[in-house]
C-alpha positions as protocol buffer text, in pm:
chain_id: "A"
residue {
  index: 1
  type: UNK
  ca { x: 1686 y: 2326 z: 15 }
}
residue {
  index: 2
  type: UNK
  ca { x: 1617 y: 2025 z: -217 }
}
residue {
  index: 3
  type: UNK
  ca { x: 1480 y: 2048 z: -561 }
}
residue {
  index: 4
  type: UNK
  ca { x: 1141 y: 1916 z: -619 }
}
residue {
  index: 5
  type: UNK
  ca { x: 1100 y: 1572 z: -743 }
}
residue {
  index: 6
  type: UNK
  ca { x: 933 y: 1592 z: -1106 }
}
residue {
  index: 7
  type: UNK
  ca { x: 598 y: 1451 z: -1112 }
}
residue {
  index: 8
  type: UNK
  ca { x: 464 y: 1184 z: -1097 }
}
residue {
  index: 9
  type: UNK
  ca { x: 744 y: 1031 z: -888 }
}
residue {
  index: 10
  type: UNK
  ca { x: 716 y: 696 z: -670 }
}
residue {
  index: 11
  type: UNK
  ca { x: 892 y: 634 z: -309 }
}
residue {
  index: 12
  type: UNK
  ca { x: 903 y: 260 z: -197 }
}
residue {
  index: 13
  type: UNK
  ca { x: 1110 y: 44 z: -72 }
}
residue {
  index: 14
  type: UNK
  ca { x: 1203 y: -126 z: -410 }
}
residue {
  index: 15
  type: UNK
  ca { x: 1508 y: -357 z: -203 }
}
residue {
  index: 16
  type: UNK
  ca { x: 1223 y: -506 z: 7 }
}
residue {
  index: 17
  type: UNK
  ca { x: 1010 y: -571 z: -288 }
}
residue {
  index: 18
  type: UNK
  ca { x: 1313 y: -725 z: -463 }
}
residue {
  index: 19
  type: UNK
  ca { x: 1384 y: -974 z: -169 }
}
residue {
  index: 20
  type: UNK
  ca { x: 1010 y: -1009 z: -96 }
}
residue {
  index: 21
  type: UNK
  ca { x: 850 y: -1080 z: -440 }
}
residue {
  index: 22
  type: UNK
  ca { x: 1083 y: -1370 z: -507 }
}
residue {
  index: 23
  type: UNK
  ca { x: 1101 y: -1541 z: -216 }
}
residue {
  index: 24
  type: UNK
  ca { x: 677 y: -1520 z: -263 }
}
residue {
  index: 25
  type: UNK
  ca { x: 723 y: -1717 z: -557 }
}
residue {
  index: 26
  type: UNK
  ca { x: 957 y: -1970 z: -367 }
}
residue {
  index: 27
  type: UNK
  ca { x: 746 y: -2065 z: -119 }
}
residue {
  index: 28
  type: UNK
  ca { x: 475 y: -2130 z: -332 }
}
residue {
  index: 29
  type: UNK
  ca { x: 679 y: -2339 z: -554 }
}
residue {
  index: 30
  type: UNK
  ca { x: 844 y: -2489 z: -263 }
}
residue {
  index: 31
  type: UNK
  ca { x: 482 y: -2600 z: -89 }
}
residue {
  index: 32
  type: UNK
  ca { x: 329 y: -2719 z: -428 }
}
residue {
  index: 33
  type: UNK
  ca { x: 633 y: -2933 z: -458 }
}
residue {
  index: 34
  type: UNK
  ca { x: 604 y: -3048 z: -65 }
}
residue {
  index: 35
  type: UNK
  ca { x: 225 y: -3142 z: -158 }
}
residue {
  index: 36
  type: UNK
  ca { x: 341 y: -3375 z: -451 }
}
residue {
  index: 37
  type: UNK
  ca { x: 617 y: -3503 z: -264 }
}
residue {
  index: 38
  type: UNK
  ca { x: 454 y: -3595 z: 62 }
}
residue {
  index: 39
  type: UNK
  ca { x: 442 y: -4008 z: 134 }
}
residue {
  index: 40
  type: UNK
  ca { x: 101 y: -4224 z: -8 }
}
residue {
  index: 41
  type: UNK
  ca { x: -89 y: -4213 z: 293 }
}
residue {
  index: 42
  type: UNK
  ca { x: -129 y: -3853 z: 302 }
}
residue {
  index: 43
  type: UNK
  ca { x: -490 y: -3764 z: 157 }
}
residue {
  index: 44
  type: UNK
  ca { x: -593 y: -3529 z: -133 }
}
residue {
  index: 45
  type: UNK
  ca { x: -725 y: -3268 z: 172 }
}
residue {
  index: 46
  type: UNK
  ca { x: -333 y: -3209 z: 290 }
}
residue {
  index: 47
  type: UNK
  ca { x: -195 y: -3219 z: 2 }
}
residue {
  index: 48
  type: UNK
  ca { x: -442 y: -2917 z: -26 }
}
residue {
  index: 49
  type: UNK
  ca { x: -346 y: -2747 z: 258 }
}
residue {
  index: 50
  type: UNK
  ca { x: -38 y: -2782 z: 162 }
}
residue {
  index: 51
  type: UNK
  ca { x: -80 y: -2546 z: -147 }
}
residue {
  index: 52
  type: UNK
  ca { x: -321 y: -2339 z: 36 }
}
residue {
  index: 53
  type: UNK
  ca { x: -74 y: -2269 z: 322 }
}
residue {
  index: 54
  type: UNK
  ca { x: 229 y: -2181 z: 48 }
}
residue {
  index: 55
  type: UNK
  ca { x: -54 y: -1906 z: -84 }
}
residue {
  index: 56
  type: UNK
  ca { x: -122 y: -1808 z: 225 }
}
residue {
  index: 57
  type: UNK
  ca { x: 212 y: -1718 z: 331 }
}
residue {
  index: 58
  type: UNK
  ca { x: 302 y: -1566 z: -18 }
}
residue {
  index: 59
  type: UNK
  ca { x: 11 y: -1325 z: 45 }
}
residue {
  index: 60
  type: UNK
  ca { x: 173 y: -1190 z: 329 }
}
residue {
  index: 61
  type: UNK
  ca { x: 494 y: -1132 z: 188 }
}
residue {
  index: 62
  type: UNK
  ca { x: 340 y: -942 z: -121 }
}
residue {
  index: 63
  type: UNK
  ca { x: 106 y: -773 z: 125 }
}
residue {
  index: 64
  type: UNK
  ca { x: 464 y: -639 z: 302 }
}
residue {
  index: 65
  type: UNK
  ca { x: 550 y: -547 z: -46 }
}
residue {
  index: 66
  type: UNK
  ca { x: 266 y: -317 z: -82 }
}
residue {
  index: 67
  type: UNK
  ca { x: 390 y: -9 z: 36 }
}
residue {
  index: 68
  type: UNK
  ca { x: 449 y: 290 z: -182 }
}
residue {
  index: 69
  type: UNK
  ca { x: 367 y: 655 z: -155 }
}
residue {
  index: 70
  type: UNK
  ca { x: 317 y: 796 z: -531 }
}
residue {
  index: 71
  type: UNK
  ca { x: 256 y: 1203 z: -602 }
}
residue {
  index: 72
  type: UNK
  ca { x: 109 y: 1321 z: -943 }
}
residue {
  index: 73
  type: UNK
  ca { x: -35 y: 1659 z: -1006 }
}
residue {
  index: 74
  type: UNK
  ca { x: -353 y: 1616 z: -821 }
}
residue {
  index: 75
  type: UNK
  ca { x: -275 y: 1470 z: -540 }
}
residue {
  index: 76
  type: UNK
  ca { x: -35 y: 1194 z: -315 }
}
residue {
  index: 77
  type: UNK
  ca { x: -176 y: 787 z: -330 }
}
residue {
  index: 78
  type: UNK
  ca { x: -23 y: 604 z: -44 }
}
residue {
  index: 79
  type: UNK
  ca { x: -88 y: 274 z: -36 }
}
residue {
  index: 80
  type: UNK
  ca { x: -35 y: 92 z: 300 }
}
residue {
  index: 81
  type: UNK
  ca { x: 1 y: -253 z: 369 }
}
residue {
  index: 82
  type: UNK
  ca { x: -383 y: -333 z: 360 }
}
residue {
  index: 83
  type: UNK
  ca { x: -566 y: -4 z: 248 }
}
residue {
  index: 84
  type: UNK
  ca { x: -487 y: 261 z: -14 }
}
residue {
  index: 85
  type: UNK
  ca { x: -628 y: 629 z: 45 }
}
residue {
  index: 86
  type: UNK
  ca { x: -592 y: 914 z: -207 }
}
residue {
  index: 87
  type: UNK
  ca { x: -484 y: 1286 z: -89 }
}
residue {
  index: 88
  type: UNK
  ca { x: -564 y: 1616 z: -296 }
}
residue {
  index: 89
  type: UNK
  ca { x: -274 y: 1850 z: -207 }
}
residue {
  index: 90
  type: UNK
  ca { x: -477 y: 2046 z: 4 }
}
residue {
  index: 91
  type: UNK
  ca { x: -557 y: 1766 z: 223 }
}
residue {
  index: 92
  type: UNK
  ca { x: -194 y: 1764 z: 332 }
}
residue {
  index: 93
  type: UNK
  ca { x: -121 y: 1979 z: 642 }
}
residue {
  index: 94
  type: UNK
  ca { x: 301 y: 1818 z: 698 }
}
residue {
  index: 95
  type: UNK
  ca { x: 504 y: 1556 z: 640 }
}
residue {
  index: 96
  type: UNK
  ca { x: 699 y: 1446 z: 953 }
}
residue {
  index: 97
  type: UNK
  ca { x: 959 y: 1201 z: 987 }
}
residue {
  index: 98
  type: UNK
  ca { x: 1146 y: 1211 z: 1325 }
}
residue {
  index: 99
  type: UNK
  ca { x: 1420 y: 1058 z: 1477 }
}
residue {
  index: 100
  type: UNK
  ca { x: 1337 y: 705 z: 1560 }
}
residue {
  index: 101
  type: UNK
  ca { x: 1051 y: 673 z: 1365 }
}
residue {
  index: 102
  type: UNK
  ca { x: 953 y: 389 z: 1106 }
}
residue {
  index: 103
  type: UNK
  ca { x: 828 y: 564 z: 829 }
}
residue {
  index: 104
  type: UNK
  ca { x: 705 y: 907 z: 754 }
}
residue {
  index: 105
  type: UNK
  ca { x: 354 y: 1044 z: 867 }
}
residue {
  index: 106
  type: UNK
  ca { x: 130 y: 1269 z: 674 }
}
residue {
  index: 107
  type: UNK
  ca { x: -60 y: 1519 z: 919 }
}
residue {
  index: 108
  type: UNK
  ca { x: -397 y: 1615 z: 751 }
}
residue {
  index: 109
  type: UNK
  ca { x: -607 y: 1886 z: 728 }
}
residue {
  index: 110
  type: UNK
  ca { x: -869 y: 1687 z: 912 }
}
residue {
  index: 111
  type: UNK
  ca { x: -690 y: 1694 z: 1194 }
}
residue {
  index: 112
  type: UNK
  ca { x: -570 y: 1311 z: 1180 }
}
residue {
  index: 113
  type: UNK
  ca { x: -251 y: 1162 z: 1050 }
}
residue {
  index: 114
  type: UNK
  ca { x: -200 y: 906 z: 804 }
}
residue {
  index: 115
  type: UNK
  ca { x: 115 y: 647 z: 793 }
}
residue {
  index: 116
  type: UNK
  ca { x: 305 y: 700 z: 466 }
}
residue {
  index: 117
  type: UNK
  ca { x: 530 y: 325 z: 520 }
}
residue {
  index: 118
  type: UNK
  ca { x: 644 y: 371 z: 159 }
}
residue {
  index: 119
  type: UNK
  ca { x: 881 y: 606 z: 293 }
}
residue {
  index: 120
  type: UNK
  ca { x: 1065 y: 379 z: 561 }
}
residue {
  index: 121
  type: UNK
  ca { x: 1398 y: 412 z: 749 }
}
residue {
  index: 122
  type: UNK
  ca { x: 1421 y: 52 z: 654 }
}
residue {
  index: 123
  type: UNK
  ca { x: 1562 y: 150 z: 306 }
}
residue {
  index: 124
  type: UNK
  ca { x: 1841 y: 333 z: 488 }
}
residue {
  index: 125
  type: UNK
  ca { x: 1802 y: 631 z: 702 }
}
residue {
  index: 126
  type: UNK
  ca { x: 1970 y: 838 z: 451 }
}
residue {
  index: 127
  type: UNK
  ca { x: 1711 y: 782 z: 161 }
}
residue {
  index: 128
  type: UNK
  ca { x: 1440 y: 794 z: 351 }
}
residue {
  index: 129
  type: UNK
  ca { x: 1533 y: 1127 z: 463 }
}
residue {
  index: 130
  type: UNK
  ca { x: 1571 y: 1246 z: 132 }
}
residue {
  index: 131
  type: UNK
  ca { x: 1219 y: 1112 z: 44 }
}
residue {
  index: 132
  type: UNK
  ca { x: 1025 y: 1275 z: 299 }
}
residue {
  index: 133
  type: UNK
  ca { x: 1203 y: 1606 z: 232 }
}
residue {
  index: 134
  type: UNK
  ca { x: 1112 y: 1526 z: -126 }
}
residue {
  index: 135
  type: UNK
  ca { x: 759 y: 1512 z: -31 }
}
residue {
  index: 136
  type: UNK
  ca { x: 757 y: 1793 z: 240 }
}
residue {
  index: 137
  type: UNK
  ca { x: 876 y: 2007 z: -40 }
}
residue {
  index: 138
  type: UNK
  ca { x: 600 y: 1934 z: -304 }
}
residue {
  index: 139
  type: UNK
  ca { x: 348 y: 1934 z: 5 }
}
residue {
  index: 140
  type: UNK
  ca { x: 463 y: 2317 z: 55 }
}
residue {
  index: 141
  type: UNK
  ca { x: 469 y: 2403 z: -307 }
}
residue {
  index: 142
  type: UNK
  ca { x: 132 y: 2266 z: -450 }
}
residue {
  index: 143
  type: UNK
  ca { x: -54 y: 2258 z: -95 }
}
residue {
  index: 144
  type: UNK
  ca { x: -237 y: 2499 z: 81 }
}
């Protein structure tokens, strides 16, 4: 058996972020400079767009950077790509992370499950493991 993680604690995939947060940045730079760059005859409107469509696809890489599941002494926050819920202890029936699948799932006491993608295979099978067992164990120790 694993020892507990020490609370608070934080699981995400901090590689992604690292890869994801600066290449953000890039593109906006990149389609700002596009917008200046682009020939006379292009009007104020697309040079715009231009800018607009550099945010727009910067958003989506930070919104892929969201993902983090975070445990304190009240309760579990995970925060998914578009939506954040907070758990109480209680709430949390099992963590499950099978064979095969993305990222770990929370079953809850209301009978539904809830995606936990701050814990991903994507980060390396291994680690990801080791995070969900991390969070199994607190789950079993502070929960019901």
């Amino acid at each position: 058996m694993t020892t507990p993680a020490e609370l608070p604690v934080t699981w995400a995939p901090r590689r992604t972020r690292a890869v994801l947060l600066p290449i953000c940045g890039l593109l906006v730079v990149m389609f700002a400079v596009i917008a200046v760059a682009l020939p006379a005859n292009w009007q104020l409107n697309d040079r715009i767009m231009m800018v607009l469509s550099g945010l727009l696809f910067a958003g989506a890489g930070v919104m892929l950077a969201r993902p983090r599941v975070s445990a304190d002494a009240e309760g579990v926050t995970v925060v998914n790509f578009v939506r954040s819920r907070r758990l109480d202890w209680a709430e949390i029936v099992r963590v499950n992370f099978r064979q095969g699948d993305p990222w770990a799932t929370l079953d809850l006491a209301d009978g539904t499950s809830l995606a936990a993608v701050g814990i991903q295979s994507g980060v390396g099978k291994a680690q990801a493991i080791a995070d969900a067992r991390a969070l199994r164990d607190l789950v079993e120790g502070r929960g019901r």
